[in-house]
Short mmCIF file of C-alpha atoms in Angstrom, two decimals:
data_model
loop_
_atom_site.label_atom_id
_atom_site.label_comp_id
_atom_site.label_asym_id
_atom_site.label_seq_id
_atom_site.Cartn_x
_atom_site.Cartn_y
_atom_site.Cartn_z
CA UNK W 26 -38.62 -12.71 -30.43
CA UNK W 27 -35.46 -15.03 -30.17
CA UNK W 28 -33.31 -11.76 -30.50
CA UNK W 29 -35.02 -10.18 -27.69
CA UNK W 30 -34.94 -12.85 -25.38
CA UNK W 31 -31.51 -13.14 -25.55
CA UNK W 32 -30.67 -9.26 -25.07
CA UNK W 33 -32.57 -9.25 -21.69
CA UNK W 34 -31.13 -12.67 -20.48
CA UNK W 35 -28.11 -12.12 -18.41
CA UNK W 36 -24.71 -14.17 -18.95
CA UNK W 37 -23.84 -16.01 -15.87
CA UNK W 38 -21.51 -14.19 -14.63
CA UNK W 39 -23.40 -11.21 -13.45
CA UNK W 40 -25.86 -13.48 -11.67
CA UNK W 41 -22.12 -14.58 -9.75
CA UNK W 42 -21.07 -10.42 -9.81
CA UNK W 43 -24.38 -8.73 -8.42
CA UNK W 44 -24.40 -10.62 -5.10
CA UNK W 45 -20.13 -10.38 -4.77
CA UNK W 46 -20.84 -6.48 -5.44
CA UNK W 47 -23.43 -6.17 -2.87
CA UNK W 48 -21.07 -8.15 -0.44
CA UNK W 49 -18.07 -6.32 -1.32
CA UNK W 50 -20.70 -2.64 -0.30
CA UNK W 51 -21.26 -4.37 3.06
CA UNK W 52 -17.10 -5.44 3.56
CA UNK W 53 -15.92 -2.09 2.86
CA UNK W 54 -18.32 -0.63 5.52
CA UNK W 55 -17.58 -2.91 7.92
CA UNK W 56 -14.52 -4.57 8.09
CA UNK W 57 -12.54 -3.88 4.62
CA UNK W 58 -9.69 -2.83 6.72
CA UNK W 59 -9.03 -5.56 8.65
CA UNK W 60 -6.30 -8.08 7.09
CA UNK W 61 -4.73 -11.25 7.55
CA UNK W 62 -1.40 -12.67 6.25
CA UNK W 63 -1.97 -15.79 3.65
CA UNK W 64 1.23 -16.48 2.66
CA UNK W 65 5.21 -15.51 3.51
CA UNK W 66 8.31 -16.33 1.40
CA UNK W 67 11.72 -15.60 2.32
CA UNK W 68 13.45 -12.79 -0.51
CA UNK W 69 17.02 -13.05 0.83
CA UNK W 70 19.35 -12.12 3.80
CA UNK W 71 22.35 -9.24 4.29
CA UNK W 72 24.23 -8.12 7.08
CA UNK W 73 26.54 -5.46 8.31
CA UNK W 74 30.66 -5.95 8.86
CA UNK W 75 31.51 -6.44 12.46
CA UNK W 76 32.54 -4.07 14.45
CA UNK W 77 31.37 -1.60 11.81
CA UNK W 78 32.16 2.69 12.52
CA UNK W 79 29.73 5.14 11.33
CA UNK W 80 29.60 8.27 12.66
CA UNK W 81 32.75 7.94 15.18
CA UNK W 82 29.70 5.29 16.41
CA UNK W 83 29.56 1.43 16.63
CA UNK W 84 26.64 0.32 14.57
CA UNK W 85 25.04 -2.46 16.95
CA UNK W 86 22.41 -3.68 19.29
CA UNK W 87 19.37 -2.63 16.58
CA UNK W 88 16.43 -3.62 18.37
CA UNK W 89 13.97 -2.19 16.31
CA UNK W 90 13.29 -1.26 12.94
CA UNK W 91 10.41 0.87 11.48
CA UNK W 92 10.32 2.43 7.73
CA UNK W 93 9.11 5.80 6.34
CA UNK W 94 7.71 5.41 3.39
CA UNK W 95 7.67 8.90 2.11
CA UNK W 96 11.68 9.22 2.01
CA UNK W 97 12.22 5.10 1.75
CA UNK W 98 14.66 4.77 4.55
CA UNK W 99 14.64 2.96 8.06
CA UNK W 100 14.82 4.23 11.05
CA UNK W 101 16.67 1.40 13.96
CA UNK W 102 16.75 1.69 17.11
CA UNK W 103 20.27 0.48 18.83
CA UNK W 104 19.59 -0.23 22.66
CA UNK W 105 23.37 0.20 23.86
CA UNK W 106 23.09 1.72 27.05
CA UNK W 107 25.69 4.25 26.51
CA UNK W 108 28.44 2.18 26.72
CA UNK W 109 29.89 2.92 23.17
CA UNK W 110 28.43 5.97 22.30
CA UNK W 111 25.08 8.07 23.43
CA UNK W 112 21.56 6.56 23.31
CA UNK W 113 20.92 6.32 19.28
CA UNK W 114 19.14 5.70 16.17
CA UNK W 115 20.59 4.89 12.90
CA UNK W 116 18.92 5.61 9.97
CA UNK W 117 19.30 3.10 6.88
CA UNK W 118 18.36 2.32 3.34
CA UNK W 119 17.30 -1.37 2.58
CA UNK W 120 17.70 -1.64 -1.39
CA UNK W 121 14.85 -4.19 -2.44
CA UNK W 122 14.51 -2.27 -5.89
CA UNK W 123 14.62 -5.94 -7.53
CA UNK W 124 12.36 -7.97 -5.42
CA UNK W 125 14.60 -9.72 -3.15
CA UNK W 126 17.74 -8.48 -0.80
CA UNK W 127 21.18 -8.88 -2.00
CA UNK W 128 23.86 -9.22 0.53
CA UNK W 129 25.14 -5.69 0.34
CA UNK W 130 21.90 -4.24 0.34
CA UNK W 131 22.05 -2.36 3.69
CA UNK W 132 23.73 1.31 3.95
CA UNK W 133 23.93 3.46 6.91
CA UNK W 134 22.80 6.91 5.94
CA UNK W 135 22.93 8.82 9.47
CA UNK W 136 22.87 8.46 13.12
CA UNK W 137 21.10 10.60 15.49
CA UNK W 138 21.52 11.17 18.87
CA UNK W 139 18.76 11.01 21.68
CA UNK W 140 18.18 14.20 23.93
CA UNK W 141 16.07 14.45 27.32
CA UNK W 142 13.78 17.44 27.42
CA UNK W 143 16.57 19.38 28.30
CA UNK W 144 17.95 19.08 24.92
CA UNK W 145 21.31 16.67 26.73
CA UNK W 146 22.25 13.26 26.40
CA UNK W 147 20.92 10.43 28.26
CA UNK W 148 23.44 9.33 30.69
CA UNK W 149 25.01 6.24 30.47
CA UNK W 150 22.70 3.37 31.74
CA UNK W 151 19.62 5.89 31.72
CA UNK W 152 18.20 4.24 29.08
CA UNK W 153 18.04 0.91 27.24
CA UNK W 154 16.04 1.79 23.86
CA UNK W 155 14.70 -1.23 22.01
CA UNK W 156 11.72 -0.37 20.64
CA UNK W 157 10.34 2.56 17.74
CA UNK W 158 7.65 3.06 15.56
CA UNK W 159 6.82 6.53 13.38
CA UNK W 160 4.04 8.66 13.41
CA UNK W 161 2.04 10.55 11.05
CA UNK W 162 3.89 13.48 12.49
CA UNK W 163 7.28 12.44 11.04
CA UNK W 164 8.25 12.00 14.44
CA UNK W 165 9.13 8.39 15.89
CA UNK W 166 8.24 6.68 19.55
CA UNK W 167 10.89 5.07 21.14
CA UNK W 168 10.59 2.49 24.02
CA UNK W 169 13.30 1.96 27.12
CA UNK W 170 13.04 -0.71 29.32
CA UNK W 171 14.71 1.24 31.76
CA UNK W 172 16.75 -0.67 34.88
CA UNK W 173 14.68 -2.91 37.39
CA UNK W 174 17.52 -3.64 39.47
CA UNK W 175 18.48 0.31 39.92
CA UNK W 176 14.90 1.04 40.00
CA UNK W 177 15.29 2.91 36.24
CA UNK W 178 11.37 3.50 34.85
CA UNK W 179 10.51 2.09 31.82
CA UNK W 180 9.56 4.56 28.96
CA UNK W 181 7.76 5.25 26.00
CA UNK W 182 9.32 8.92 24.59
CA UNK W 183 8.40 10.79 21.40
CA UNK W 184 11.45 11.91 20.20
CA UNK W 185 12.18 14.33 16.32
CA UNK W 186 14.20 12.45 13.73
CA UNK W 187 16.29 15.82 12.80
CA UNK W 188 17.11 16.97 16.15
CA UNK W 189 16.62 13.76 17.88
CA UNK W 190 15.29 15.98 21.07
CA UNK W 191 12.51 14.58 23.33
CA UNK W 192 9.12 16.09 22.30
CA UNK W 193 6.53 13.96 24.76
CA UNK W 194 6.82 11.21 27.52
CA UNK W 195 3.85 8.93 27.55
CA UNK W 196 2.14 8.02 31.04
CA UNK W 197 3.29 4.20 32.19
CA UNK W 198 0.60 2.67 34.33
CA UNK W 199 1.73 2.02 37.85
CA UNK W 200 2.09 -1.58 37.57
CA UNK W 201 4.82 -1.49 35.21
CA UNK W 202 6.88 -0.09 36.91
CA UNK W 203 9.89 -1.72 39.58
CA UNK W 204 9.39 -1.46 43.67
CA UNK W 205 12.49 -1.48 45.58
CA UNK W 206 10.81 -5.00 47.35
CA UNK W 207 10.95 -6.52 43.71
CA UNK W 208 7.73 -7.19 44.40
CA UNK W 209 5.79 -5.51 41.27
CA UNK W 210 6.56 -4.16 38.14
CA UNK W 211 9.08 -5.13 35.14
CA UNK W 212 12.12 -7.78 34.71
CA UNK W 213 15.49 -6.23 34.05
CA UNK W 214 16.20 -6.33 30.64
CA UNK W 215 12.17 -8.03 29.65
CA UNK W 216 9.89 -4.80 29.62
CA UNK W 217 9.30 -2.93 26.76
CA UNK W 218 10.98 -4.38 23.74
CA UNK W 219 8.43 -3.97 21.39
CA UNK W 220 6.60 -0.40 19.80
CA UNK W 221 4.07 -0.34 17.02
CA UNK W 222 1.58 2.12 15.64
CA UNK W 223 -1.71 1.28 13.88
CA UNK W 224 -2.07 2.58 10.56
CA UNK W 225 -4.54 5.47 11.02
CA UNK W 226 -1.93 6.63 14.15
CA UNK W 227 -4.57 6.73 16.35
CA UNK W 228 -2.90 4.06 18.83
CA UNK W 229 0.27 2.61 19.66
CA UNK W 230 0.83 -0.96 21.42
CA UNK W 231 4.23 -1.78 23.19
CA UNK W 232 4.49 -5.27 25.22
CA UNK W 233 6.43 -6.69 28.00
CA UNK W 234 8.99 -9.43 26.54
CA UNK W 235 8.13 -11.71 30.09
CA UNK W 236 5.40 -11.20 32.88
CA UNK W 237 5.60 -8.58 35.52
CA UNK W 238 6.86 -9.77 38.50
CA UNK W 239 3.36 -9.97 39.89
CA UNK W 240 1.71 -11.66 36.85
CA UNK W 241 3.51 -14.60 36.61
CA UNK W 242 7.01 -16.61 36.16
CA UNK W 243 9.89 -15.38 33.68
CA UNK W 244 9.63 -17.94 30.56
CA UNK W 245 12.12 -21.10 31.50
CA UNK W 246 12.72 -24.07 29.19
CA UNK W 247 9.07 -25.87 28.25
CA UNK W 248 7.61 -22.81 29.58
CA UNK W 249 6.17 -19.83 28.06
CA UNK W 250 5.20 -16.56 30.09
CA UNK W 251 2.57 -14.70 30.11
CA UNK W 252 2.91 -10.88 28.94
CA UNK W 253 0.94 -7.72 29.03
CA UNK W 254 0.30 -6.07 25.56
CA UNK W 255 -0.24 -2.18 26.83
CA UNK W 256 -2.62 -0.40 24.35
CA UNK W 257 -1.95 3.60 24.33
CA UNK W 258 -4.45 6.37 22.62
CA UNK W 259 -2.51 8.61 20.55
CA UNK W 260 -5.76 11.51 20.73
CA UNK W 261 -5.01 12.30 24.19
CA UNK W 262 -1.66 9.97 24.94
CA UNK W 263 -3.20 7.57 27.72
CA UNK W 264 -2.97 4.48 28.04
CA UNK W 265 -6.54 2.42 28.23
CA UNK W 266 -6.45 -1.11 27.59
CA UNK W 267 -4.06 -4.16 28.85
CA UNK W 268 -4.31 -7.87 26.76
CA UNK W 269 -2.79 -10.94 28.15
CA UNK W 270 0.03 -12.39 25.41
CA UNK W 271 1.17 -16.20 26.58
CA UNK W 272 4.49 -16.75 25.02
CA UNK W 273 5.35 -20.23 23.62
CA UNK W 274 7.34 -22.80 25.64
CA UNK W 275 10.70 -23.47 24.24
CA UNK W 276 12.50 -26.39 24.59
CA UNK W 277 16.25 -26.16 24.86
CA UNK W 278 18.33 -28.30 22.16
CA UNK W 279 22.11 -29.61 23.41
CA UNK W 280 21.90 -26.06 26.11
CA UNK W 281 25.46 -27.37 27.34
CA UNK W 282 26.20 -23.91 28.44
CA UNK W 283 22.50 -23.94 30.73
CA UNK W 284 21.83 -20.58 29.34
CA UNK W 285 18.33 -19.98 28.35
CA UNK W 286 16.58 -16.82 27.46
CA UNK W 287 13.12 -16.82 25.48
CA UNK W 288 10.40 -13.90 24.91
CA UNK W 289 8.44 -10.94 23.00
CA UNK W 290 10.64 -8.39 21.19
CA UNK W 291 8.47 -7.08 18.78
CA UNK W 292 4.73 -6.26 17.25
CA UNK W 293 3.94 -5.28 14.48
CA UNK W 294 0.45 -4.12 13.87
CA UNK W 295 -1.23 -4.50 10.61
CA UNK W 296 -4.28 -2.76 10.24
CA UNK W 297 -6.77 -0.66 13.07
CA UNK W 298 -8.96 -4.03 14.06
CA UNK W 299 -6.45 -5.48 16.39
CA UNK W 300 -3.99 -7.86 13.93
CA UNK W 301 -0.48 -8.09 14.59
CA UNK W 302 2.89 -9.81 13.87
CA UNK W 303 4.37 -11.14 16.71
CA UNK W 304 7.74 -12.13 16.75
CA UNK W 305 9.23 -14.68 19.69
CA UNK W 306 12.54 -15.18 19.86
CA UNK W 307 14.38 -17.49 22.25
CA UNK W 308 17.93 -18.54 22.88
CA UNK W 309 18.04 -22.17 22.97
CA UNK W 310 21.87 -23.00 23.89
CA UNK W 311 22.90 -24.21 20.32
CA UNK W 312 21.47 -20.96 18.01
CA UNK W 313 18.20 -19.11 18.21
CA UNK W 314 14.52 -20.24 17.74
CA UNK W 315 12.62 -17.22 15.88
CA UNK W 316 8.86 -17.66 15.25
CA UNK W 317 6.30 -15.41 13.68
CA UNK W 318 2.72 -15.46 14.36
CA UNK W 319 -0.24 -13.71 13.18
CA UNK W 320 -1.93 -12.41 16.11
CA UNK W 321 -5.60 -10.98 16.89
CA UNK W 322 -7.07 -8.73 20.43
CA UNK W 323 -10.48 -9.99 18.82
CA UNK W 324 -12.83 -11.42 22.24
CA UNK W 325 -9.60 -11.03 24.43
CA UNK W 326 -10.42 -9.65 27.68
CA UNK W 327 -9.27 -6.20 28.83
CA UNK W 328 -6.80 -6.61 31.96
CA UNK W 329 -5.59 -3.04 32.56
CA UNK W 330 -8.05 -3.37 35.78
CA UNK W 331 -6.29 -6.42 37.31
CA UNK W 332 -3.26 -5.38 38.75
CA UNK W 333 -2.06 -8.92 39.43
CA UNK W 334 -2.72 -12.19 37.23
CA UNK W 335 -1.80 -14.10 40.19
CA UNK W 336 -4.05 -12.71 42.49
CA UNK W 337 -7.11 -13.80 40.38
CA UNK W 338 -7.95 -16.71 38.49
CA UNK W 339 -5.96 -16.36 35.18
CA UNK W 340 -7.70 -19.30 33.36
CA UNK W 341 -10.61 -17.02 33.26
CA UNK W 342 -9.24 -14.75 31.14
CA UNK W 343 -9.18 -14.97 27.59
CA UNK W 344 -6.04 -14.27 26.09
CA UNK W 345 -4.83 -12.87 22.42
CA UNK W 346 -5.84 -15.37 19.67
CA UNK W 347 -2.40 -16.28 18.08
CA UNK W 348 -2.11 -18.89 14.64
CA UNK W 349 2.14 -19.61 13.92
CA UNK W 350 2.89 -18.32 10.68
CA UNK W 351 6.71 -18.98 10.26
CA UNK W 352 9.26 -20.71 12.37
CA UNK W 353 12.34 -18.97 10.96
CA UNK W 354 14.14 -22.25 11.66
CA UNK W 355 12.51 -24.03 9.09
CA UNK W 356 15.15 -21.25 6.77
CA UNK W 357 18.29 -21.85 5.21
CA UNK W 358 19.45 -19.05 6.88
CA UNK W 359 21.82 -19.43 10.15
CA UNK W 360 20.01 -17.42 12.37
CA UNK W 361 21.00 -14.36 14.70
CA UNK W 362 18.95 -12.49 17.44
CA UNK W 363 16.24 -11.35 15.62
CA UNK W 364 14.47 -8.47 17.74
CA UNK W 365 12.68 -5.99 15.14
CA UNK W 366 10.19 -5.90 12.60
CA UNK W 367 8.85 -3.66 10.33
CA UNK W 368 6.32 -3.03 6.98
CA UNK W 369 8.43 -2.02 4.28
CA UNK W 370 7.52 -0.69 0.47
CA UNK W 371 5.74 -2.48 -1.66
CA UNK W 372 7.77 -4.91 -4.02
CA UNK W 373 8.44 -4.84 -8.18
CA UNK W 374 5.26 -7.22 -8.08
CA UNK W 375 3.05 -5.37 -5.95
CA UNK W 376 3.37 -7.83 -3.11
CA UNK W 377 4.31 -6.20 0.58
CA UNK W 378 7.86 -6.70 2.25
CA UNK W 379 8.61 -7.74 5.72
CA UNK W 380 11.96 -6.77 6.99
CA UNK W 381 13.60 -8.60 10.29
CA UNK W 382 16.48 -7.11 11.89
CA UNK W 383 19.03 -8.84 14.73
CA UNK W 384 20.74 -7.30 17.68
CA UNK W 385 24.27 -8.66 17.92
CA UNK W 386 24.80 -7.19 21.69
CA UNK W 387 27.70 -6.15 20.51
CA UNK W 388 29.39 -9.20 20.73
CA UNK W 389 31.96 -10.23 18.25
CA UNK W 390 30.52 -13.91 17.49
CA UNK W 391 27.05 -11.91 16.62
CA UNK W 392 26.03 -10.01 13.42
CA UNK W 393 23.61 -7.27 12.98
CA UNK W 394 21.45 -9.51 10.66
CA UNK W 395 18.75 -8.18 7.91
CA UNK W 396 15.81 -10.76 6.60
CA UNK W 397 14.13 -9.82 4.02
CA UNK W 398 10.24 -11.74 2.83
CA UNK W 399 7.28 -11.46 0.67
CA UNK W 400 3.90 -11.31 2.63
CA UNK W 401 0.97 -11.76 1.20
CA UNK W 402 -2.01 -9.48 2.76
CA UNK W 403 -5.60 -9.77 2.22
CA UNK W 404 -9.04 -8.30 3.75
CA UNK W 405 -12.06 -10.41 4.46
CA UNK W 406 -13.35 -9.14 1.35
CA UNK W 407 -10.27 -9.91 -0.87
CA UNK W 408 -10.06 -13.56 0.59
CA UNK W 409 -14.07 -14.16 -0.03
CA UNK W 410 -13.66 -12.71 -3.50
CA UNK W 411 -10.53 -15.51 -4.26
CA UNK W 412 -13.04 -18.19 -2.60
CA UNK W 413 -15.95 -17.31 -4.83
CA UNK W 414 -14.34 -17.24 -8.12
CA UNK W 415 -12.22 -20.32 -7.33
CA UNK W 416 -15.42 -22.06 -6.37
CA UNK W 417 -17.21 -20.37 -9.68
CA UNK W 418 -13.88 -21.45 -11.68
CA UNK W 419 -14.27 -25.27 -10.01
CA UNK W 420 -18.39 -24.84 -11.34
CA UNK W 421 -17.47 -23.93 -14.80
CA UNK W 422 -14.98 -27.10 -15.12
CA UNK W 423 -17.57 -28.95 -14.15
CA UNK W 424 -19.84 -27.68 -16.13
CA UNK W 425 -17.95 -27.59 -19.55
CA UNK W 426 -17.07 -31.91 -18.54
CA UNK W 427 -20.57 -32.48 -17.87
CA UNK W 428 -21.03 -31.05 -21.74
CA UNK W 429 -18.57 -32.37 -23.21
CA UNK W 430 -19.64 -36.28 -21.83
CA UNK W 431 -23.09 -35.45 -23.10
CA UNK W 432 -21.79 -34.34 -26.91
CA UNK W 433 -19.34 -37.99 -26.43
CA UNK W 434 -22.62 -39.52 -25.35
CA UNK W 435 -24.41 -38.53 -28.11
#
């Protein structure tokens, strides 16, 4: 009877598995996919020589950075204006094979040259590419921010990686773009820095780097601005949704030169829910402040009806949720103008890399800079698992003290 009792009696830890299984069958039909960023840890630094010639091309101004996994190489975006050679990307291999980045771990592999649907060149100061992201397609987006003060359009282009011709130009909502009263429309040189694609590649999010002339101030020292993160729909190319993005106020530190510059370069999104990276990135007049956040649309309003923040009441509207993950100052690393961001493979230890990338405009006191880090990425389901057997862990310990005491005790 003993025997019996004890086959149908179940250990403990099923009564702790049954309910984690049925709440794992609800997660992965709800919200499995969405993910947040627990931890980051900096896995080294390299950079390119100055001045460097690939191609019969200078190898500068990379904007952004975004990595196809299937051939392991990185496609960046340079956003010279076609002063030193034709609007570009270069393509590049990142070696990570042993978990962190050495200093010569960067190696140009091929440039390719932009063409217009014509199949020419851009002409010099058409364009000012700073932004790309890939598609399912093989194919990559690539963002300009065009030329305010010569009334140049902003645009978002889908362009092939082999020939580098243009395939599709994506619709830019009215507002975006310049009036010759400067009275709407972009900032020269802080429109559309950033480009990212959701994983299933069924949207794509760019961002202004400061407000639209109509939305709001340029960001100043102790003053953030507020931008407009433009959502796009990859099923039909449209654009259909507009979140406000309130940049961080900078302070300046010994700005003896009075120069000040401080904005959005990049998203990056991480899953189909609406989480991002953000990066900010501000020049402070001694270096660069960088800071990463982790970054949610979750309850913020739509805006792509107002056509001017300043015309309404802006404290109305609910903004993007952001939470600071890393202030890149806090690095032993001198730090450059960090613009890009990108997912790359998966480490030696399973854990997800992070790879930052620096435009050096070219300038001979800059370096085309590569950060390298370990993120940590979890669903709500992976973080409620850790919580449940860390508390179940914590209840055992407790348990096998409270026995032992008693066995002292008796």
């Amino acid at each position: 009877m003993q025997l019996i009792k004890k086959i149908f009696v179940f250990p403990r830890i099923l009564y702790f598995l049954l309910p984690i299984i049925i709440i794992g069958f609800v997660f992965t039909n709800l919200a499995s996919n969405s993910v947040e960023v627990s931890s980051i840890e900096f896995i080294g630094e390299a950079t390119l020589p100055k001045g460097l010639i690939f191609q019969k091309t200078e190898v500068g101004g990379l904007s952004g950075i975004t990595y196809n996994a299937k051939s392991n190489l990185y496609y960046a975006i340079s956003d010279d204006r076609g002063q030193k050679a034709a609007a570009r990307f270069y393509t590049l291999k990142i070696d990570l094979s042993k978990g962190v980045l050495q200093k010569g771990g960067i190696t140009p592999v091929s440039v390719t040259t932009l063409l217009n649907e014509n199949g020419q060149t851009f002409r010099p100061g058409e364009t000012d590419t700073e932004g790309i992201a890939l598609t399912n397609k093989e194919t990559v987006f690539i963002s300009s921010e065009g030329d305010a003060a010569k009334l140049i359009n902003p645009f978002i282009k889908e362009f092939s990686p082999s020939s580098g011709k243009e395939i599709v130009t994506l619709p830019i909502p009215n507002k975006f773009l310049p009036d010759q009263n400067g009275q709407k429309g972009i900032r020269n040189n802080l429109a559309f820095e950033s480009l990212t694609i959701t994983p299933d590649k069924k949207h794509l999010f760019t961002a202004t780097e400061n407000a639209l002339i109509q939305d709001g101030v340029a960001a100043k020292p102790n003053i953030g601005s507020p931008c407009r993160i433009l959502q796009y729909n990859l099923l039909n190319n449209q654009p259909e949704k507009e979140f406000l993005y309130q940049t961080e106020p900078v302070a300046p530190f010994l700005n003896l030169i009075g120069k000040f510059a401080s904005g959005l370069p990049d998203l990056l999104a991480l899953d189909n829910q609406g989480h991002f990276l953000s990066l900010e990135r501000s020049f402070t007049g001694l270096g660069f402040a960088i800071s990463l956040f982790q970054i949610s649309l979750e309850g913020a309003d739509d805006i792509h009806n107002i056509d001017s923040l300043l015309a309404v009441d802006s404290k109305n509207i609910k903004p993007v949720q952001k939470k600071l993950l890393l202030d890149l100052r806090t690095l032993d690393v001198l730090l450059d103008n960090i613009e890009g961001l990108t997912l790359g493979p998966k480490l030696p230890d399973s854990q997800q890399s992070l790879i930052l990338v620096s435009d050096n405009n070219f300038n001979s006191l800059q370096r085309t800079q590569i950060l390298a880090f370990k993120i940590k990425i979890e669903t709500p389901l992976m973080r409620l698992l850790r919580r449940l057997l860390l508390d179940f862990g914590q209840k055992e310990e407790v348990r096998e003290c409270d026995s032992r005491n008693k066995n002292y005790a008796s």
